[in-house]
């Protein structure tokens, strides 16, 4: 099996590698670490093939495979099209679409937090049946009656607010088989915010752009940071999708804050995500 990898370098074709110990585990869209010249680089698999212009005994094997968050077929298709259309090296084109953390050889560390959850036995046991252990009774009752978020997982911060000195007691409940630990990502996007109410200027801009949807026309939206331009963009994208048309969002190469990225993602999910 030949693995064709787009390596971020000024080379217009993907490079061929052998799967090595990862035979059968590699799929298109996955990030892989490959030997390149005198070092190593993170590339993206764009195709699996059974032939190569290079003799097999001269091909190197990929060094590592990241199975998390592979690029979808749709994303790969548009990136390959963009590289061909703009006559740009395929590996460098794909690299621009990857977050900075995904370009590094070291796997991206996603924050994790330990949560506690009642087992089936812990859900059914009567807390008062635990004799001479008032703290265990109190904590077990709390877990049984409290309705936390995150799929009934109780996190450390919530426990600190509700009960003091809970750790030794929780450890004992875990030993008894009444609770179990779960590891959950702390990287979450809040999509519960209410829809934004547009002001008069935003409504006017949206109407002007939508009215020209069937013609070829350019618009310049002028406004200071935080004036609400993104809401106009997303509203127009939603309108285009509802009209069975397409939309392409180009993001400038600036360092967006996590809050801005979260807000943009939330707005996109609310206004556009359900239309696709």
PDB file of N, CA and C in Angstrom, residues 101-169:
ATOM      1  N   UNK A 101      -1.977  23.958  16.279  1.00  0.00           N
ATOM      2  CA  UNK A 101      -1.677  22.777  17.082  1.00  0.00           C
ATOM      3  C   UNK A 101      -1.607  21.503  16.269  1.00  0.00           C
ATOM      4  N   UNK A 102      -2.313  21.458  15.137  1.00  0.00           N
ATOM      5  CA  UNK A 102      -2.322  20.260  14.301  1.00  0.00           C
ATOM      6  C   UNK A 102      -1.147  20.220  13.332  1.00  0.00           C
ATOM      7  N   UNK A 103      -0.349  21.277  13.303  1.00  0.00           N
ATOM      8  CA  UNK A 103       0.816  21.296  12.417  1.00  0.00           C
ATOM      9  C   UNK A 103       2.065  20.795  13.118  1.00  0.00           C
ATOM     10  N   UNK A 104       1.977  20.578  14.412  1.00  0.00           N
ATOM     11  CA  UNK A 104       3.133  20.165  15.188  1.00  0.00           C
ATOM     12  C   UNK A 104       3.250  18.647  15.222  1.00  0.00           C
ATOM     13  N   UNK A 105       4.484  18.175  15.351  1.00  0.00           N
ATOM     14  CA  UNK A 105       4.711  16.731  15.425  1.00  0.00           C
ATOM     15  C   UNK A 105       4.152  16.164  16.718  1.00  0.00           C
ATOM     16  N   UNK A 106       4.264  16.934  17.802  1.00  0.00           N
ATOM     17  CA  UNK A 106       3.711  16.480  19.073  1.00  0.00           C
ATOM     18  C   UNK A 106       2.195  16.536  19.019  1.00  0.00           C
ATOM     19  N   UNK A 107       1.489  15.464  19.409  1.00  0.00           N
ATOM     20  CA  UNK A 107       0.024  15.461  19.379  1.00  0.00           C
ATOM     21  C   UNK A 107      -0.552  16.629  20.165  1.00  0.00           C
ATOM     22  N   UNK A 108      -1.630  17.192  19.661  1.00  0.00           N
ATOM     23  CA  UNK A 108      -2.263  18.322  20.334  1.00  0.00           C
ATOM     24  C   UNK A 108      -2.911  17.848  21.624  1.00  0.00           C
ATOM     25  N   UNK A 109      -2.556  18.491  22.714  1.00  0.00           N
ATOM     26  CA  UNK A 109      -3.106  18.121  24.021  1.00  0.00           C
ATOM     27  C   UNK A 109      -4.423  18.849  24.253  1.00  0.00           C
ATOM     28  N   UNK A 110      -5.498  18.091  24.361  1.00  0.00           N
ATOM     29  CA  UNK A 110      -6.809  18.668  24.635  1.00  0.00           C
ATOM     30  C   UNK A 110      -7.062  18.600  26.138  1.00  0.00           C
ATOM     31  N   UNK A 111      -7.394  19.719  26.753  1.00  0.00           N
ATOM     32  CA  UNK A 111      -7.592  19.719  28.205  1.00  0.00           C
ATOM     33  C   UNK A 111      -8.607  18.665  28.645  1.00  0.00           C
ATOM     34  N   UNK A 112      -8.263  17.963  29.702  1.00  0.00           N
ATOM     35  CA  UNK A 112      -9.140  16.924  30.241  1.00  0.00           C
ATOM     36  C   UNK A 112      -9.453  17.233  31.698  1.00  0.00           C
ATOM     37  N   UNK A 113     -10.604  16.789  32.130  1.00  0.00           N
ATOM     38  CA  UNK A 113     -11.003  16.977  33.514  1.00  0.00           C
ATOM     39  C   UNK A 113     -11.699  15.708  33.999  1.00  0.00           C
ATOM     40  N   UNK A 114     -11.389  15.320  35.242  1.00  0.00           N
ATOM     41  CA  UNK A 114     -11.997  14.118  35.811  1.00  0.00           C
ATOM     42  C   UNK A 114     -13.380  14.449  36.359  1.00  0.00           C
ATOM     43  N   UNK A 115     -14.350  13.614  36.020  1.00  0.00           N
ATOM     44  CA  UNK A 115     -15.697  13.727  36.554  1.00  0.00           C
ATOM     45  C   UNK A 115     -16.045  12.426  37.276  1.00  0.00           C
ATOM     46  N   UNK A 116     -17.061  12.492  38.103  1.00  0.00           N
ATOM     47  CA  UNK A 116     -17.528  11.293  38.814  1.00  0.00           C
ATOM     48  C   UNK A 116     -18.982  11.037  38.467  1.00  0.00           C
ATOM     49  N   UNK A 117     -19.299   9.757  38.343  1.00  0.00           N
ATOM     50  CA  UNK A 117     -20.641   9.354  37.932  1.00  0.00           C
ATOM     51  C   UNK A 117     -21.073   8.140  38.748  1.00  0.00           C
ATOM     52  N   UNK A 118     -22.327   8.104  39.122  1.00  0.00           N
ATOM     53  CA  UNK A 118     -22.851   6.961  39.863  1.00  0.00           C
ATOM     54  C   UNK A 118     -22.877   5.713  38.984  1.00  0.00           C
ATOM     55  N   UNK A 119     -22.495   4.587  39.553  1.00  0.00           N
ATOM     56  CA  UNK A 119     -22.666   3.315  38.861  1.00  0.00           C
ATOM     57  C   UNK A 119     -24.121   2.890  39.010  1.00  0.00           C
ATOM     58  N   UNK A 120     -24.489   1.806  38.368  1.00  0.00           N
ATOM     59  CA  UNK A 120     -25.855   1.294  38.487  1.00  0.00           C
ATOM     60  C   UNK A 120     -26.162   0.941  39.939  1.00  0.00           C
ATOM     61  N   UNK A 121     -25.171   0.377  40.625  1.00  0.00           N
ATOM     62  CA  UNK A 121     -25.361   0.031  42.045  1.00  0.00           C
ATOM     63  C   UNK A 121     -25.516   1.295  42.878  1.00  0.00           C
ATOM     64  N   UNK A 122     -24.735   2.323  42.563  1.00  0.00           N
ATOM     65  CA  UNK A 122     -24.814   3.568  43.304  1.00  0.00           C
ATOM     66  C   UNK A 122     -26.129   4.294  43.108  1.00  0.00           C
ATOM     67  N   UNK A 123     -26.738   4.118  41.933  1.00  0.00           N
ATOM     68  CA  UNK A 123     -28.023   4.765  41.653  1.00  0.00           C
ATOM     69  C   UNK A 123     -29.161   4.108  42.426  1.00  0.00           C
ATOM     70  N   UNK A 124     -29.025   2.807  42.661  1.00  0.00           N
ATOM     71  CA  UNK A 124     -30.139   2.054  43.252  1.00  0.00           C
ATOM     72  C   UNK A 124     -30.042   1.880  44.766  1.00  0.00           C
ATOM     73  N   UNK A 125     -28.843   2.065  45.335  1.00  0.00           N
ATOM     74  CA  UNK A 125     -28.694   1.812  46.763  1.00  0.00           C
ATOM     75  C   UNK A 125     -29.346   2.937  47.576  1.00  0.00           C
ATOM     76  N   UNK A 126     -29.907   2.580  48.696  1.00  0.00           N
ATOM     77  CA  UNK A 126     -30.464   3.553  49.630  1.00  0.00           C
ATOM     78  C   UNK A 126     -29.324   4.097  50.484  1.00  0.00           C
ATOM     79  N   UNK A 127     -29.063   5.407  50.384  1.00  0.00           N
ATOM     80  CA  UNK A 127     -27.927   6.007  51.091  1.00  0.00           C
ATOM     81  C   UNK A 127     -28.002   5.766  52.595  1.00  0.00           C
ATOM     82  N   UNK A 128     -29.200   5.712  53.136  1.00  0.00           N
ATOM     83  CA  UNK A 128     -29.348   5.528  54.587  1.00  0.00           C
ATOM     84  C   UNK A 128     -28.938   4.136  55.038  1.00  0.00           C
ATOM     85  N   UNK A 129     -28.764   3.228  54.093  1.00  0.00           N
ATOM     86  CA  UNK A 129     -28.369   1.864  54.453  1.00  0.00           C
ATOM     87  C   UNK A 129     -26.875   1.778  54.790  1.00  0.00           C
ATOM     88  N   UNK A 130     -26.124   2.838  54.462  1.00  0.00           N
ATOM     89  CA  UNK A 130     -24.698   2.871  54.804  1.00  0.00           C
ATOM     90  C   UNK A 130     -24.590   3.331  56.265  1.00  0.00           C
ATOM     91  N   UNK A 131     -24.284   2.417  57.147  1.00  0.00           N
ATOM     92  CA  UNK A 131     -24.279   2.695  58.584  1.00  0.00           C
ATOM     93  C   UNK A 131     -22.948   3.322  59.034  1.00  0.00           C
ATOM     94  N   UNK A 132     -23.047   4.174  60.034  1.00  0.00           N
ATOM     95  CA  UNK A 132     -21.897   4.801  60.685  1.00  0.00           C
ATOM     96  C   UNK A 132     -20.956   5.468  59.688  1.00  0.00           C
ATOM     97  N   UNK A 133     -21.528   6.094  58.678  1.00  0.00           N
ATOM     98  CA  UNK A 133     -20.714   6.803  57.678  1.00  0.00           C
ATOM     99  C   UNK A 133     -21.530   7.980  57.161  1.00  0.00           C
ATOM    100  N   UNK A 134     -21.628   8.997  57.988  1.00  0.00           N
ATOM    101  CA  UNK A 134     -22.480  10.144  57.654  1.00  0.00           C
ATOM    102  C   UNK A 134     -22.002  10.875  56.402  1.00  0.00           C
ATOM    103  N   UNK A 135     -20.679  11.001  56.241  1.00  0.00           N
ATOM    104  CA  UNK A 135     -20.162  11.704  55.066  1.00  0.00           C
ATOM    105  C   UNK A 135     -20.467  10.944  53.776  1.00  0.00           C
ATOM    106  N   UNK A 136     -20.359   9.620  53.832  1.00  0.00           N
ATOM    107  CA  UNK A 136     -20.678   8.806  52.669  1.00  0.00           C
ATOM    108  C   UNK A 136     -22.164   8.926  52.327  1.00  0.00           C
ATOM    109  N   UNK A 137     -22.998   8.910  53.353  1.00  0.00           N
ATOM    110  CA  UNK A 137     -24.438   9.063  53.127  1.00  0.00           C
ATOM    111  C   UNK A 137     -24.738  10.409  52.473  1.00  0.00           C
ATOM    112  N   UNK A 138     -24.104  11.468  52.974  1.00  0.00           N
ATOM    113  CA  UNK A 138     -24.371  12.813  52.461  1.00  0.00           C
ATOM    114  C   UNK A 138     -23.921  12.953  51.007  1.00  0.00           C
ATOM    115  N   UNK A 139     -22.729  12.437  50.719  1.00  0.00           N
ATOM    116  CA  UNK A 139     -22.209  12.569  49.354  1.00  0.00           C
ATOM    117  C   UNK A 139     -22.998  11.706  48.382  1.00  0.00           C
ATOM    118  N   UNK A 140     -23.354  10.512  48.803  1.00  0.00           N
ATOM    119  CA  UNK A 140     -24.129   9.628  47.932  1.00  0.00           C
ATOM    120  C   UNK A 140     -25.512  10.218  47.669  1.00  0.00           C
ATOM    121  N   UNK A 141     -26.117  10.792  48.689  1.00  0.00           N
ATOM    122  CA  UNK A 141     -27.420  11.438  48.518  1.00  0.00           C
ATOM    123  C   UNK A 141     -27.311  12.609  47.549  1.00  0.00           C
ATOM    124  N   UNK A 142     -26.232  13.375  47.674  1.00  0.00           N
ATOM    125  CA  UNK A 142     -26.011  14.507  46.775  1.00  0.00           C
ATOM    126  C   UNK A 142     -25.912  14.034  45.329  1.00  0.00           C
ATOM    127  N   UNK A 143     -25.143  12.999  45.099  1.00  0.00           N
ATOM    128  CA  UNK A 143     -24.973  12.482  43.743  1.00  0.00           C
ATOM    129  C   UNK A 143     -26.288  11.939  43.183  1.00  0.00           C
ATOM    130  N   UNK A 144     -27.099  11.349  44.052  1.00  0.00           N
ATOM    131  CA  UNK A 144     -28.359  10.759  43.595  1.00  0.00           C
ATOM    132  C   UNK A 144     -29.431  11.808  43.304  1.00  0.00           C
ATOM    133  N   UNK A 145     -29.392  12.914  44.027  1.00  0.00           N
ATOM    134  CA  UNK A 145     -30.464  13.902  43.906  1.00  0.00           C
ATOM    135  C   UNK A 145     -30.101  15.103  43.049  1.00  0.00           C
ATOM    136  N   UNK A 146     -28.791  15.394  42.953  1.00  0.00           N
ATOM    137  CA  UNK A 146     -28.374  16.547  42.160  1.00  0.00           C
ATOM    138  C   UNK A 146     -28.473  16.209  40.678  1.00  0.00           C
ATOM    139  N   UNK A 147     -28.839  17.199  39.869  1.00  0.00           N
ATOM    140  CA  UNK A 147     -28.959  16.991  38.418  1.00  0.00           C
ATOM    141  C   UNK A 147     -27.930  17.856  37.703  1.00  0.00           C
ATOM    142  N   UNK A 148     -26.699  17.413  37.664  1.00  0.00           N
ATOM    143  CA  UNK A 148     -25.651  18.213  37.033  1.00  0.00           C
ATOM    144  C   UNK A 148     -25.757  18.190  35.521  1.00  0.00           C
ATOM    145  N   UNK A 149     -25.006  19.094  34.910  1.00  0.00           N
ATOM    146  CA  UNK A 149     -24.929  19.116  33.454  1.00  0.00           C
ATOM    147  C   UNK A 149     -23.926  18.066  32.994  1.00  0.00           C
ATOM    148  N   UNK A 150     -23.551  18.119  31.734  1.00  0.00           N
ATOM    149  CA  UNK A 150     -22.538  17.220  31.169  1.00  0.00           C
ATOM    150  C   UNK A 150     -22.925  15.750  31.311  1.00  0.00           C
ATOM    151  N   UNK A 151     -24.161  15.410  30.944  1.00  0.00           N
ATOM    152  CA  UNK A 151     -24.601  14.014  30.927  1.00  0.00           C
ATOM    153  C   UNK A 151     -24.466  13.335  32.286  1.00  0.00           C
ATOM    154  N   UNK A 152     -24.935  14.035  33.332  1.00  0.00           N
ATOM    155  CA  UNK A 152     -24.931  13.496  34.688  1.00  0.00           C
ATOM    156  C   UNK A 152     -23.532  13.235  35.229  1.00  0.00           C
ATOM    157  N   UNK A 153     -22.553  13.949  34.741  1.00  0.00           N
ATOM    158  CA  UNK A 153     -21.209  13.861  35.283  1.00  0.00           C
ATOM    159  C   UNK A 153     -21.011  14.992  36.285  1.00  0.00           C
ATOM    160  N   UNK A 154     -20.487  14.663  37.456  1.00  0.00           N
ATOM    161  CA  UNK A 154     -20.248  15.662  38.497  1.00  0.00           C
ATOM    162  C   UNK A 154     -18.773  16.046  38.453  1.00  0.00           C
ATOM    163  N   UNK A 155     -18.481  17.323  38.183  1.00  0.00           N
ATOM    164  CA  UNK A 155     -17.093  17.740  38.074  1.00  0.00           C
ATOM    165  C   UNK A 155     -16.572  18.274  39.411  1.00  0.00           C
ATOM    166  N   UNK A 156     -15.274  18.492  39.449  1.00  0.00           N
ATOM    167  CA  UNK A 156     -14.599  18.890  40.679  1.00  0.00           C
ATOM    168  C   UNK A 156     -15.093  20.236  41.197  1.00  0.00           C
ATOM    169  N   UNK A 157     -15.270  21.208  40.299  1.00  0.00           N
ATOM    170  CA  UNK A 157     -15.694  22.538  40.723  1.00  0.00           C
ATOM    171  C   UNK A 157     -17.074  22.501  41.362  1.00  0.00           C
ATOM    172  N   UNK A 158     -17.977  21.703  40.785  1.00  0.00           N
ATOM    173  CA  UNK A 158     -19.328  21.586  41.351  1.00  0.00           C
ATOM    174  C   UNK A 158     -19.277  20.954  42.734  1.00  0.00           C
ATOM    175  N   UNK A 159     -18.456  19.919  42.869  1.00  0.00           N
ATOM    176  CA  UNK A 159     -18.338  19.252  44.168  1.00  0.00           C
ATOM    177  C   UNK A 159     -17.783  20.196  45.226  1.00  0.00           C
ATOM    178  N   UNK A 160     -16.811  21.032  44.853  1.00  0.00           N
ATOM    179  CA  UNK A 160     -16.240  21.985  45.807  1.00  0.00           C
ATOM    180  C   UNK A 160     -17.298  22.947  46.335  1.00  0.00           C
ATOM    181  N   UNK A 161     -18.208  23.346  45.454  1.00  0.00           N
ATOM    182  CA  UNK A 161     -19.237  24.305  45.839  1.00  0.00           C
ATOM    183  C   UNK A 161     -20.314  23.666  46.713  1.00  0.00           C
ATOM    184  N   UNK A 162     -20.548  22.370  46.541  1.00  0.00           N
ATOM    185  CA  UNK A 162     -21.677  21.730  47.208  1.00  0.00           C
ATOM    186  C   UNK A 162     -21.313  21.024  48.507  1.00  0.00           C
ATOM    187  N   UNK A 163     -20.075  20.547  48.623  1.00  0.00           N
ATOM    188  CA  UNK A 163     -19.728  19.773  49.822  1.00  0.00           C
ATOM    189  C   UNK A 163     -18.232  19.909  50.105  1.00  0.00           C
ATOM    190  N   UNK A 164     -17.886  20.091  51.360  1.00  0.00           N
ATOM    191  CA  UNK A 164     -16.509  20.270  51.775  1.00  0.00           C
ATOM    192  C   UNK A 164     -15.859  18.915  52.083  1.00  0.00           C
ATOM    193  N   UNK A 165     -14.562  18.816  51.794  1.00  0.00           N
ATOM    194  CA  UNK A 165     -13.814  17.610  52.125  1.00  0.00           C
ATOM    195  C   UNK A 165     -14.347  16.369  51.455  1.00  0.00           C
ATOM    196  N   UNK A 166     -14.702  16.479  50.203  1.00  0.00           N
ATOM    197  CA  UNK A 166     -15.374  15.382  49.496  1.00  0.00           C
ATOM    198  C   UNK A 166     -14.411  14.314  48.961  1.00  0.00           C
ATOM    199  N   UNK A 167     -13.141  14.631  48.792  1.00  0.00           N
ATOM    200  CA  UNK A 167     -12.226  13.712  48.108  1.00  0.00           C
ATOM    201  C   UNK A 167     -12.071  12.347  48.801  1.00  0.00           C
ATOM    202  N   UNK A 168     -11.716  12.298  50.108  1.00  0.00           N
ATOM    203  CA  UNK A 168     -11.582  10.982  50.756  1.00  0.00           C
ATOM    204  C   UNK A 168     -12.882  10.179  50.722  1.00  0.00           C
ATOM    205  N   UNK A 169     -13.994  10.886  50.886  1.00  0.00           N
ATOM    206  CA  UNK A 169     -15.281  10.191  50.869  1.00  0.00           C
ATOM    207  C   UNK A 169     -15.583   9.652  49.472  1.00  0.00           C
TER     208      UNK A 169
END
